[in-house]
PDB file of C-alpha atoms and ligand atoms in Angstrom:
ATOM      1  CA  UNK A   1       0.000   0.000   0.000  1.00  0.00           C
ATOM      2  CA  UNK A   2       2.962   2.372   0.436  1.00  0.00           C
ATOM      3  CA  UNK A   3       5.328   1.198  -2.278  1.00  0.00           C
ATOM      4  CA  UNK A   4       7.771   3.881  -3.427  1.00  0.00           C
ATOM      5  CA  UNK A   5       6.859   6.290  -0.602  1.00  0.00           C
ATOM      6  CA  UNK A   6       9.180   7.796   1.996  1.00  0.00           C
ATOM      7  CA  UNK A   7       7.823   8.246   5.509  1.00  0.00           C
ATOM      8  CA  UNK A   8       9.258  10.392   8.305  1.00  0.00           C
ATOM      9  CA  UNK A   9       8.174   9.059  11.689  1.00  0.00           C
ATOM     10  CA  UNK A  10       8.926  10.790  14.995  1.00  0.00           C
ATOM     11  CA  UNK A  11       9.246   8.701  18.143  1.00  0.00           C
ATOM     12  CA  UNK A  12      10.042   5.696  15.948  1.00  0.00           C
ATOM     13  CA  UNK A  13      12.361   4.070  18.486  1.00  0.00           C
ATOM     14  CA  UNK A  14       9.666   2.581  20.717  1.00  0.00           C
ATOM     15  CA  UNK A  15       5.996   1.715  21.175  1.00  0.00           C
ATOM     16  CA  UNK A  16       3.437   2.924  18.665  1.00  0.00           C
ATOM     17  CA  UNK A  17       5.945   4.792  16.479  1.00  0.00           C
ATOM     18  CA  UNK A  18       8.129   1.718  16.165  1.00  0.00           C
ATOM     19  CA  UNK A  19       5.158  -0.392  15.083  1.00  0.00           C
ATOM     20  CA  UNK A  20       4.102   2.247  12.544  1.00  0.00           C
ATOM     21  CA  UNK A  21       7.629   2.228  11.089  1.00  0.00           C
ATOM     22  CA  UNK A  22       7.638  -1.578  10.815  1.00  0.00           C
ATOM     23  CA  UNK A  23       4.171  -1.723   9.227  1.00  0.00           C
ATOM     24  CA  UNK A  24       4.943   1.082   6.791  1.00  0.00           C
ATOM     25  CA  UNK A  25       8.121  -0.735   5.748  1.00  0.00           C
ATOM     26  CA  UNK A  26       6.236  -4.014   5.362  1.00  0.00           C
ATOM     27  CA  UNK A  27       3.899  -2.127   3.007  1.00  0.00           C
ATOM     28  CA  UNK A  28       6.859  -0.952   0.904  1.00  0.00           C
ATOM     29  CA  UNK A  29       7.797   2.461   2.379  1.00  0.00           C
ATOM     30  CA  UNK A  30      11.318   3.720   3.058  1.00  0.00           C
ATOM     31  CA  UNK A  31      11.685   5.142   6.544  1.00  0.00           C
ATOM     32  CA  UNK A  32      13.377   8.138   8.180  1.00  0.00           C
ATOM     33  CA  UNK A  33      13.196   7.049  11.821  1.00  0.00           C
ATOM     34  CA  UNK A  34      13.448   9.910  14.313  1.00  0.00           C
ATOM     35  CA  UNK A  35      14.336   9.061  17.895  1.00  0.00           C
ATOM     36  CA  UNK A  36      15.401  11.204  20.833  1.00  0.00           C
ATOM     37  CA  UNK A  37      17.208   9.254  23.574  1.00  0.00           C
ATOM     38  CA  UNK A  38      16.857   5.573  22.601  1.00  0.00           C
ATOM     39  CA  UNK A  39      19.707   5.190  20.125  1.00  0.00           C
ATOM     40  CA  UNK A  40      20.095   1.430  20.526  1.00  0.00           C
ATOM     41  CA  UNK A  41      16.380   0.789  20.065  1.00  0.00           C
ATOM     42  CA  UNK A  42      16.420   2.971  16.942  1.00  0.00           C
ATOM     43  CA  UNK A  43      19.370   1.029  15.536  1.00  0.00           C
ATOM     44  CA  UNK A  44      17.625  -2.290  16.226  1.00  0.00           C
ATOM     45  CA  UNK A  45      14.515  -1.012  14.454  1.00  0.00           C
ATOM     46  CA  UNK A  46      16.630  -0.028  11.455  1.00  0.00           C
ATOM     47  CA  UNK A  47      18.149  -3.520  11.288  1.00  0.00           C
ATOM     48  CA  UNK A  48      14.665  -5.039  11.255  1.00  0.00           C
ATOM     49  CA  UNK A  49      13.514  -2.700   8.494  1.00  0.00           C
ATOM     50  CA  UNK A  50      16.612  -3.371   6.400  1.00  0.00           C
ATOM     51  CA  UNK A  51      15.824  -7.079   6.679  1.00  0.00           C
ATOM     52  CA  UNK A  52      12.495  -6.256   4.998  1.00  0.00           C
ATOM     53  CA  UNK A  53      14.477  -4.867   2.071  1.00  0.00           C
ATOM     54  CA  UNK A  54      13.612  -1.204   2.655  1.00  0.00           C
ATOM     55  CA  UNK A  55      15.880   1.816   3.002  1.00  0.00           C
ATOM     56  CA  UNK A  56      15.927   3.219   6.523  1.00  0.00           C
ATOM     57  CA  UNK A  57      18.071   5.735   8.407  1.00  0.00           C
ATOM     58  CA  UNK A  58      17.938   6.786  12.074  1.00  0.00           C
ATOM     59  CA  UNK A  59      18.009  10.495  13.051  1.00  0.00           C
ATOM     60  CA  UNK A  60      18.557  11.737  16.581  1.00  0.00           C
ATOM     61  CA  UNK A  61      16.345  14.785  17.106  1.00  0.00           C
ATOM     62  CA  UNK A  62      14.466  16.461  19.938  1.00  0.00           C
ATOM     63  CA  UNK A  63      11.311  17.597  18.139  1.00  0.00           C
ATOM     64  CA  UNK A  64      10.718  20.358  20.686  1.00  0.00           C
ATOM     65  CA  UNK A  65      13.890  22.075  19.444  1.00  0.00           C
ATOM     66  CA  UNK A  66      13.201  24.077  16.291  1.00  0.00           C
ATOM     67  CA  UNK A  67      16.859  24.312  15.152  1.00  0.00           C
ATOM     68  CA  UNK A  68      17.267  20.572  15.673  1.00  0.00           C
ATOM     69  CA  UNK A  69      14.146  19.881  13.564  1.00  0.00           C
ATOM     70  CA  UNK A  70      15.296  22.191  10.753  1.00  0.00           C
ATOM     71  CA  UNK A  71      18.674  20.478  10.587  1.00  0.00           C
ATOM     72  CA  UNK A  72      17.164  16.970  10.753  1.00  0.00           C
ATOM     73  CA  UNK A  73      14.556  17.540   8.038  1.00  0.00           C
ATOM     74  CA  UNK A  74      17.331  19.026   5.872  1.00  0.00           C
ATOM     75  CA  UNK A  75      19.411  15.858   6.335  1.00  0.00           C
ATOM     76  CA  UNK A  76      16.413  13.643   5.557  1.00  0.00           C
ATOM     77  CA  UNK A  77      15.790  15.589   2.345  1.00  0.00           C
ATOM     78  CA  UNK A  78      19.340  15.031   1.182  1.00  0.00           C
ATOM     79  CA  UNK A  79      19.370  11.338   2.196  1.00  0.00           C
ATOM     80  CA  UNK A  80      16.016  10.443   0.603  1.00  0.00           C
ATOM     81  CA  UNK A  81      14.331  11.274  -2.666  1.00  0.00           C
ATOM     82  CA  UNK A  82      11.578  13.479  -1.212  1.00  0.00           C
ATOM     83  CA  UNK A  83       9.148  13.000   1.674  1.00  0.00           C
ATOM     84  CA  UNK A  84       5.641  11.637   1.101  1.00  0.00           C
ATOM     85  CA  UNK A  85       4.366  10.935   4.611  1.00  0.00           C
ATOM     86  CA  UNK A  86       4.924  12.593   7.991  1.00  0.00           C
ATOM     87  CA  UNK A  87       3.810  10.897  11.203  1.00  0.00           C
ATOM     88  CA  UNK A  88       3.994  13.069  14.322  1.00  0.00           C
ATOM     89  CA  UNK A  89       4.033  10.409  17.000  1.00  0.00           C
ATOM     90  CA  UNK A  90       6.689  11.585  19.510  1.00  0.00           C
ATOM     91  CA  UNK A  91       5.122  12.136  22.898  1.00  0.00           C
ATOM     92  CA  UNK A  92       5.744  12.222  26.636  1.00  0.00           C
ATOM     93  CA  UNK A  93       3.673  12.416  29.806  1.00  0.00           C
ATOM     94  CA  UNK A  94       4.440  14.127  33.117  1.00  0.00           C
ATOM     95  CA  UNK A  95       1.296  13.318  35.096  1.00  0.00           C
ATOM     96  CA  UNK A  96       0.290  15.244  38.213  1.00  0.00           C
ATOM     97  CA  UNK A  97      -2.859  16.835  39.574  1.00  0.00           C
ATOM     98  CA  UNK A  98      -3.022  20.531  38.768  1.00  0.00           C
ATOM     99  CA  UNK A  99      -1.930  21.818  42.223  1.00  0.00           C
ATOM    100  CA  UNK A 100       1.264  19.745  41.951  1.00  0.00           C
ATOM    101  CA  UNK A 101       1.910  20.500  38.286  1.00  0.00           C
ATOM    102  CA  UNK A 102       4.846  22.841  37.900  1.00  0.00           C
ATOM    103  CA  UNK A 103       4.962  25.315  35.069  1.00  0.00           C
ATOM    104  CA  UNK A 104       7.934  23.444  33.594  1.00  0.00           C
ATOM    105  CA  UNK A 105       5.935  20.147  33.648  1.00  0.00           C
ATOM    106  CA  UNK A 106       3.187  21.878  31.681  1.00  0.00           C
ATOM    107  CA  UNK A 107       5.560  23.502  29.220  1.00  0.00           C
ATOM    108  CA  UNK A 108       7.706  20.435  28.562  1.00  0.00           C
ATOM    109  CA  UNK A 109       4.688  18.294  27.654  1.00  0.00           C
ATOM    110  CA  UNK A 110       3.258  21.033  25.408  1.00  0.00           C
ATOM    111  CA  UNK A 111       6.663  21.564  23.790  1.00  0.00           C
ATOM    112  CA  UNK A 112       7.200  17.909  22.860  1.00  0.00           C
ATOM    113  CA  UNK A 113       3.651  16.781  22.063  1.00  0.00           C
ATOM    114  CA  UNK A 114       2.258  19.892  20.378  1.00  0.00           C
ATOM    115  CA  UNK A 115       5.053  22.248  19.405  1.00  0.00           C
ATOM    116  CA  UNK A 116       7.127  19.280  18.208  1.00  0.00           C
ATOM    117  CA  UNK A 117       4.399  18.406  15.695  1.00  0.00           C
ATOM    118  CA  UNK A 118       4.144  22.058  14.638  1.00  0.00           C
ATOM    119  CA  UNK A 119       7.915  22.182  14.064  1.00  0.00           C
ATOM    120  CA  UNK A 120       7.834  19.049  11.904  1.00  0.00           C
ATOM    121  CA  UNK A 121       4.840  20.284   9.894  1.00  0.00           C
ATOM    122  CA  UNK A 122       6.349  23.746   9.442  1.00  0.00           C
ATOM    123  CA  UNK A 123       9.559  22.266   8.083  1.00  0.00           C
ATOM    124  CA  UNK A 124       7.846  19.877   5.614  1.00  0.00           C
ATOM    125  CA  UNK A 125       4.806  22.026   4.673  1.00  0.00           C
ATOM    126  CA  UNK A 126       6.272  23.588   1.515  1.00  0.00           C
ATOM    127  CA  UNK A 127       7.654  20.245   0.318  1.00  0.00           C
ATOM    128  CA  UNK A 128       4.146  18.795   0.394  1.00  0.00           C
ATOM    129  CA  UNK A 129       2.544  21.956  -0.998  1.00  0.00           C
ATOM    130  CA  UNK A 130       4.955  22.127  -3.953  1.00  0.00           C
ATOM    131  CA  UNK A 131       4.574  18.434  -4.681  1.00  0.00           C
ATOM    132  CA  UNK A 132       0.766  18.696  -4.467  1.00  0.00           C
ATOM    133  CA  UNK A 133       0.742  15.405  -2.598  1.00  0.00           C
ATOM    134  CA  UNK A 134       1.337  14.173   0.902  1.00  0.00           C
ATOM    135  CA  UNK A 135      -0.004  12.698   4.071  1.00  0.00           C
ATOM    136  CA  UNK A 136       0.350  14.129   7.568  1.00  0.00           C
ATOM    137  CA  UNK A 137      -0.771  11.979  10.497  1.00  0.00           C
ATOM    138  CA  UNK A 138      -0.754  13.332  14.049  1.00  0.00           C
ATOM    139  CA  UNK A 139      -1.016  10.958  16.989  1.00  0.00           C
ATOM    140  CA  UNK A 140      -3.381  12.649  19.428  1.00  0.00           C
ATOM    141  CA  UNK A 141      -5.127  10.809  22.269  1.00  0.00           C
ATOM    142  CA  UNK A 142      -8.439  10.007  23.907  1.00  0.00           C
ATOM    143  CA  UNK A 143      -7.196  12.400  26.621  1.00  0.00           C
ATOM    144  CA  UNK A 144      -7.360  15.193  24.070  1.00  0.00           C
ATOM    145  CA  UNK A 145     -11.002  14.369  23.351  1.00  0.00           C
ATOM    146  CA  UNK A 146     -12.443  13.833  26.821  1.00  0.00           C
ATOM    147  CA  UNK A 147      -9.728  15.033  29.221  1.00  0.00           C
ATOM    148  CA  UNK A 148      -7.997  12.989  31.881  1.00  0.00           C
ATOM    149  CA  UNK A 149      -7.479  13.659  35.603  1.00  0.00           C
ATOM    150  CA  UNK A 150      -3.776  14.124  36.302  1.00  0.00           C
ATOM    151  CA  UNK A 151      -3.036  14.995  32.677  1.00  0.00           C
ATOM    152  CA  UNK A 152      -3.966  18.672  32.277  1.00  0.00           C
ATOM    153  CA  UNK A 153      -0.727  19.273  30.368  1.00  0.00           C
ATOM    154  CA  UNK A 154      -1.005  16.170  28.169  1.00  0.00           C
ATOM    155  CA  UNK A 155      -4.740  16.623  27.441  1.00  0.00           C
ATOM    156  CA  UNK A 156      -4.143  20.263  26.499  1.00  0.00           C
ATOM    157  CA  UNK A 157      -1.366  19.243  24.126  1.00  0.00           C
ATOM    158  CA  UNK A 158      -3.404  16.431  22.563  1.00  0.00           C
ATOM    159  CA  UNK A 159      -6.507  18.639  22.170  1.00  0.00           C
ATOM    160  CA  UNK A 160      -4.247  21.301  20.643  1.00  0.00           C
ATOM    161  CA  UNK A 161      -2.968  18.719  18.199  1.00  0.00           C
ATOM    162  CA  UNK A 162      -6.541  18.239  16.954  1.00  0.00           C
ATOM    163  CA  UNK A 163      -6.850  21.990  16.292  1.00  0.00           C
ATOM    164  CA  UNK A 164      -3.482  21.925  14.544  1.00  0.00           C
ATOM    165  CA  UNK A 165      -4.610  18.945  12.445  1.00  0.00           C
ATOM    166  CA  UNK A 166      -7.796  20.662  11.268  1.00  0.00           C
ATOM    167  CA  UNK A 167      -6.088  23.965  10.489  1.00  0.00           C
ATOM    168  CA  UNK A 168      -3.314  22.301   8.492  1.00  0.00           C
ATOM    169  CA  UNK A 169      -5.911  20.118   6.745  1.00  0.00           C
ATOM    170  CA  UNK A 170      -7.771  23.263   5.656  1.00  0.00           C
ATOM    171  CA  UNK A 171      -4.588  25.034   4.528  1.00  0.00           C
ATOM    172  CA  UNK A 172      -3.325  22.122   2.447  1.00  0.00           C
ATOM    173  CA  UNK A 173      -6.557  20.531   1.179  1.00  0.00           C
ATOM    174  CA  UNK A 174      -6.384  22.433  -2.127  1.00  0.00           C
ATOM    175  CA  UNK A 175      -2.899  21.002  -2.642  1.00  0.00           C
ATOM    176  CA  UNK A 176      -4.063  17.413  -2.330  1.00  0.00           C
ATOM    177  CA  UNK A 177      -2.285  17.001   1.011  1.00  0.00           C
ATOM    178  CA  UNK A 178      -4.310  15.395   3.782  1.00  0.00           C
ATOM    179  CA  UNK A 179      -3.812  15.873   7.508  1.00  0.00           C
ATOM    180  CA  UNK A 180      -5.576  13.621   9.991  1.00  0.00           C
ATOM    181  CA  UNK A 181      -5.312  12.723  13.649  1.00  0.00           C
ATOM    182  CA  UNK A 182      -5.500   9.365  15.378  1.00  0.00           C
ATOM    183  CA  UNK A 183      -6.805   9.346  18.947  1.00  0.00           C
ATOM    184  CA  UNK A 184      -5.661   6.123  20.628  1.00  0.00           C
ATOM    185  CA  UNK A 185      -7.235   5.047  23.895  1.00  0.00           C
ATOM    186  CA  UNK A 186      -5.198   2.883  26.235  1.00  0.00           C
ATOM    187  CA  UNK A 187      -2.430   1.160  24.269  1.00  0.00           C
ATOM    188  CA  UNK A 188       0.006  -1.324  25.773  1.00  0.00           C
ATOM    189  CA  UNK A 189       3.389   0.458  25.595  1.00  0.00           C
ATOM    190  CA  UNK A 190       6.030   1.747  28.026  1.00  0.00           C
ATOM    191  CA  UNK A 191       3.908   4.889  28.466  1.00  0.00           C
ATOM    192  CA  UNK A 192       0.990   2.948  29.972  1.00  0.00           C
ATOM    193  CA  UNK A 193       3.165   0.362  31.743  1.00  0.00           C
ATOM    194  CA  UNK A 194       4.135   3.195  34.127  1.00  0.00           C
ATOM    195  CA  UNK A 195       0.558   3.052  35.524  1.00  0.00           C
ATOM    196  CA  UNK A 196       0.100   1.025  38.696  1.00  0.00           C
ATOM    197  CA  UNK A 197      -1.729  -2.299  38.482  1.00  0.00           C
ATOM    198  CA  UNK A 198      -4.959  -1.045  40.038  1.00  0.00           C
ATOM    199  CA  UNK A 199      -5.245   2.009  37.808  1.00  0.00           C
ATOM    200  CA  UNK A 200      -4.625  -0.187  34.786  1.00  0.00           C
ATOM    201  CA  UNK A 201      -7.311  -2.646  35.815  1.00  0.00           C
ATOM    202  CA  UNK A 202      -9.799   0.191  36.384  1.00  0.00           C
ATOM    203  CA  UNK A 203      -9.029   1.602  32.962  1.00  0.00           C
ATOM    204  CA  UNK A 204      -9.335  -1.787  31.263  1.00  0.00           C
ATOM    205  CA  UNK A 205     -12.739  -2.299  32.868  1.00  0.00           C
ATOM    206  CA  UNK A 206     -13.895   1.052  31.522  1.00  0.00           C
ATOM    207  CA  UNK A 207     -13.087  -0.014  27.953  1.00  0.00           C
ATOM    208  CA  UNK A 208     -16.173  -1.543  26.277  1.00  0.00           C
ATOM    209  CA  UNK A 209     -13.894  -4.116  24.577  1.00  0.00           C
ATOM    210  CA  UNK A 210     -12.362  -4.912  28.007  1.00  0.00           C
ATOM    211  CA  UNK A 211      -8.786  -4.893  26.864  1.00  0.00           C
ATOM    212  CA  UNK A 212      -5.985  -2.487  26.129  1.00  0.00           C
ATOM    213  CA  UNK A 213      -5.114  -1.837  22.513  1.00  0.00           C
ATOM    214  CA  UNK A 214      -1.885  -3.005  20.895  1.00  0.00           C
ATOM    215  CA  UNK A 215       0.508  -0.748  18.996  1.00  0.00           C
ATOM    216  CA  UNK A 216      -0.499  -2.573  15.796  1.00  0.00           C
ATOM    217  CA  UNK A 217      -4.140  -1.502  16.289  1.00  0.00           C
ATOM    218  CA  UNK A 218      -2.938   2.078  15.841  1.00  0.00           C
ATOM    219  CA  UNK A 219      -0.362   1.257  13.166  1.00  0.00           C
ATOM    220  CA  UNK A 220      -2.936  -0.440  10.918  1.00  0.00           C
ATOM    221  CA  UNK A 221      -4.999   2.750  10.789  1.00  0.00           C
ATOM    222  CA  UNK A 222      -1.850   4.788  10.136  1.00  0.00           C
ATOM    223  CA  UNK A 223      -1.099   2.573   7.106  1.00  0.00           C
ATOM    224  CA  UNK A 224      -4.567   3.271   5.714  1.00  0.00           C
ATOM    225  CA  UNK A 225      -4.323   7.031   6.359  1.00  0.00           C
ATOM    226  CA  UNK A 226      -0.882   7.124   4.728  1.00  0.00           C
ATOM    227  CA  UNK A 227      -2.050   5.217   1.653  1.00  0.00           C
ATOM    228  CA  UNK A 228      -3.848   6.285  -1.524  1.00  0.00           C
ATOM    229  CA  UNK A 229      -7.012   4.623  -0.186  1.00  0.00           C
ATOM    230  CA  UNK A 230      -7.648   7.544   2.189  1.00  0.00           C
ATOM    231  CA  UNK A 231      -7.253  10.320  -0.399  1.00  0.00           C
ATOM    232  CA  UNK A 232     -10.621  11.986   0.307  1.00  0.00           C
ATOM    233  CA  UNK A 233     -10.310  11.954   4.114  1.00  0.00           C
ATOM    234  CA  UNK A 234      -8.837  15.049   5.730  1.00  0.00           C
ATOM    235  CA  UNK A 235      -9.195  16.998   8.993  1.00  0.00           C
ATOM    236  CA  UNK A 236     -10.560  13.847  10.612  1.00  0.00           C
ATOM    237  CA  UNK A 237      -9.921  12.505  14.104  1.00  0.00           C
ATOM    238  CA  UNK A 238     -10.259   8.746  14.309  1.00  0.00           C
ATOM    239  CA  UNK A 239     -10.397   6.969  17.652  1.00  0.00           C
ATOM    240  CA  UNK A 240      -8.626   3.637  18.169  1.00  0.00           C
ATOM    241  CA  UNK A 241      -9.851   2.949  21.668  1.00  0.00           C
ATOM    242  CA  UNK A 242     -12.014  -0.190  21.871  1.00  0.00           C
ATOM    243  CA  UNK A 243     -15.060   2.059  22.297  1.00  0.00           C
ATOM    244  CA  UNK A 244     -13.695   4.011  25.295  1.00  0.00           C
ATOM    245  CA  UNK A 245     -14.787   7.449  24.104  1.00  0.00           C
ATOM    246  CA  UNK A 246     -17.885   6.614  22.059  1.00  0.00           C
TER     247      UNK A 246
HETATM  248  P1  NAP B   1       6.475   5.485  24.269  1.00  0.00           P
HETATM  249  O1  NAP B   1       6.548   4.009  24.166  1.00  0.00           O
HETATM  250  O2  NAP B   1       6.815   6.154  25.564  1.00  0.00           O
HETATM  251  O3  NAP B   1       7.370   6.113  23.090  1.00  0.00           O
HETATM  252  C1  NAP B   1       7.499   7.501  22.967  1.00  0.00           C
HETATM  253  C2  NAP B   1       8.349   7.825  21.767  1.00  0.00           C
HETATM  254  O4  NAP B   1       8.451   9.257  21.658  1.00  0.00           O
HETATM  255  C3  NAP B   1       9.763   7.283  21.874  1.00  0.00           C
HETATM  256  O5  NAP B   1      10.160   6.776  20.639  1.00  0.00           O
HETATM  257  C4  NAP B   1      10.588   8.518  22.230  1.00  0.00           C
HETATM  258  O6  NAP B   1      11.897   8.482  21.718  1.00  0.00           O
HETATM  259  C5  NAP B   1       9.818   9.604  21.501  1.00  0.00           C
HETATM  260  N1  NAP B   1      10.107  10.920  22.068  1.00  0.00           N
HETATM  261  C6  NAP B   1       9.886  11.343  23.339  1.00  0.00           C
HETATM  262  N2  NAP B   1      10.294  12.623  23.471  1.00  0.00           N
HETATM  263  C7  NAP B   1      10.803  12.997  22.271  1.00  0.00           C
HETATM  264  C8  NAP B   1      11.384  14.191  21.789  1.00  0.00           C
HETATM  265  N3  NAP B   1      11.545  15.272  22.557  1.00  0.00           N
HETATM  266  N4  NAP B   1      11.788  14.235  20.487  1.00  0.00           N
HETATM  267  C9  NAP B   1      11.635  13.159  19.688  1.00  0.00           C
HETATM  268  N5  NAP B   1      11.106  11.996  20.096  1.00  0.00           N
HETATM  269  C10 NAP B   1      10.693  11.919  21.378  1.00  0.00           C
HETATM  270  O7  NAP B   1       5.019   6.032  23.909  1.00  0.00           O
HETATM  271  P2  NAP B   1       3.840   5.402  23.030  1.00  0.00           P
HETATM  272  O8  NAP B   1       2.844   4.834  23.950  1.00  0.00           O
HETATM  273  O9  NAP B   1       4.382   4.590  21.910  1.00  0.00           O
HETATM  274  O10 NAP B   1       3.207   6.754  22.469  1.00  0.00           O
HETATM  275  C11 NAP B   1       3.382   7.200  21.132  1.00  0.00           C
HETATM  276  C12 NAP B   1       2.403   8.334  20.887  1.00  0.00           C
HETATM  277  O11 NAP B   1       1.070   7.859  21.081  1.00  0.00           O
HETATM  278  C13 NAP B   1       2.575   9.499  21.846  1.00  0.00           C
HETATM  279  O12 NAP B   1       2.343  10.717  21.177  1.00  0.00           O
HETATM  280  C14 NAP B   1       1.494   9.271  22.867  1.00  0.00           C
HETATM  281  O13 NAP B   1       1.098  10.454  23.500  1.00  0.00           O
HETATM  282  C15 NAP B   1       0.396   8.691  21.987  1.00  0.00           C
HETATM  283  N6  NAP B   1      -0.611   7.928  22.729  1.00  0.00           N
HETATM  284  C16 NAP B   1      -0.248   6.801  23.434  1.00  0.00           C
HETATM  285  C17 NAP B   1      -1.222   6.100  24.128  1.00  0.00           C
HETATM  286  C18 NAP B   1      -0.924   4.858  24.915  1.00  0.00           C
HETATM  287  O14 NAP B   1      -1.850   4.374  25.599  1.00  0.00           O
HETATM  288  N7  NAP B   1       0.271   4.324  24.865  1.00  0.00           N
HETATM  289  C19 NAP B   1      -2.547   6.556  24.093  1.00  0.00           C
HETATM  290  C20 NAP B   1      -2.868   7.679  23.381  1.00  0.00           C
HETATM  291  C21 NAP B   1      -1.880   8.367  22.681  1.00  0.00           C
HETATM  292  P3  NAP B   1      13.191   8.013  22.599  1.00  0.00           P
HETATM  293  O15 NAP B   1      12.791   6.790  23.361  1.00  0.00           O
HETATM  294  O16 NAP B   1      14.210   7.755  21.539  1.00  0.00           O
HETATM  295  O17 NAP B   1      13.554   9.161  23.491  1.00  0.00           O
END
């Protein structure tokens, strides 16, 4: 479904981003895999993708740093023959109730989850616009749709990402570039493994399908949104949450 395309994926070293990179490669895409701190995991991912016969290169980049993003996207452009797909997946949580949430906890989460996506879009926007083709996929969250106690910073960032998605979708629709958001519910990755056992069980019980999602549940939708099959879908937010937010 993605033969001949090049995809840039942020947060590709672990979890959902890693699975998206693997699935995209299995569908024929070449991959620019952006990681931040997990160099070894990124290198292992690249080995796996090379074994699938696809071109892949790892790039260390903190997406919250504008200069770092500019430099990285420049390198990707010279290493690959154009960019067709951008997946803004990099994300962090610093969970606390509002009275305990320091200003720096709020800012750091906004800077990585929301501003990071803005930086990546800003730096690739004209490439897509000039090419009159492209796919932008932002990984938002159920928390951005319905809020989440202890996650005022994260929910704000993920809700902001939905506004960013719709604005970019409107700006680029006439250029045949789509921009959509995925809102995962509770997915089994390192991010959710930090939760204590009781909280996890409570959350699982609240999910109509009574189980956490897997990274591949999200990655399968990303493949569709990145492919030609989704060409008339833009500005959409699609939940992958086992019915949690319906
Ligand atoms: P994860 O396993 O913790 O992985 C997070 C990824 O983001 C890692 O690859 C990490 O790279 C990267 N990252 C963190 N800070 C970065 C930065 N400043 N610059 C570049 N990359 C950075 O998380 P996940 O569960 O796969 O989550 C992936 C996305 O899905 C996130 O946006 C998250 O908010 C969203 N999401 C997750 C869930 C869930 O239940 N898991 C639910 C809804 C939405 P390094 O390890 O290399 O530093």
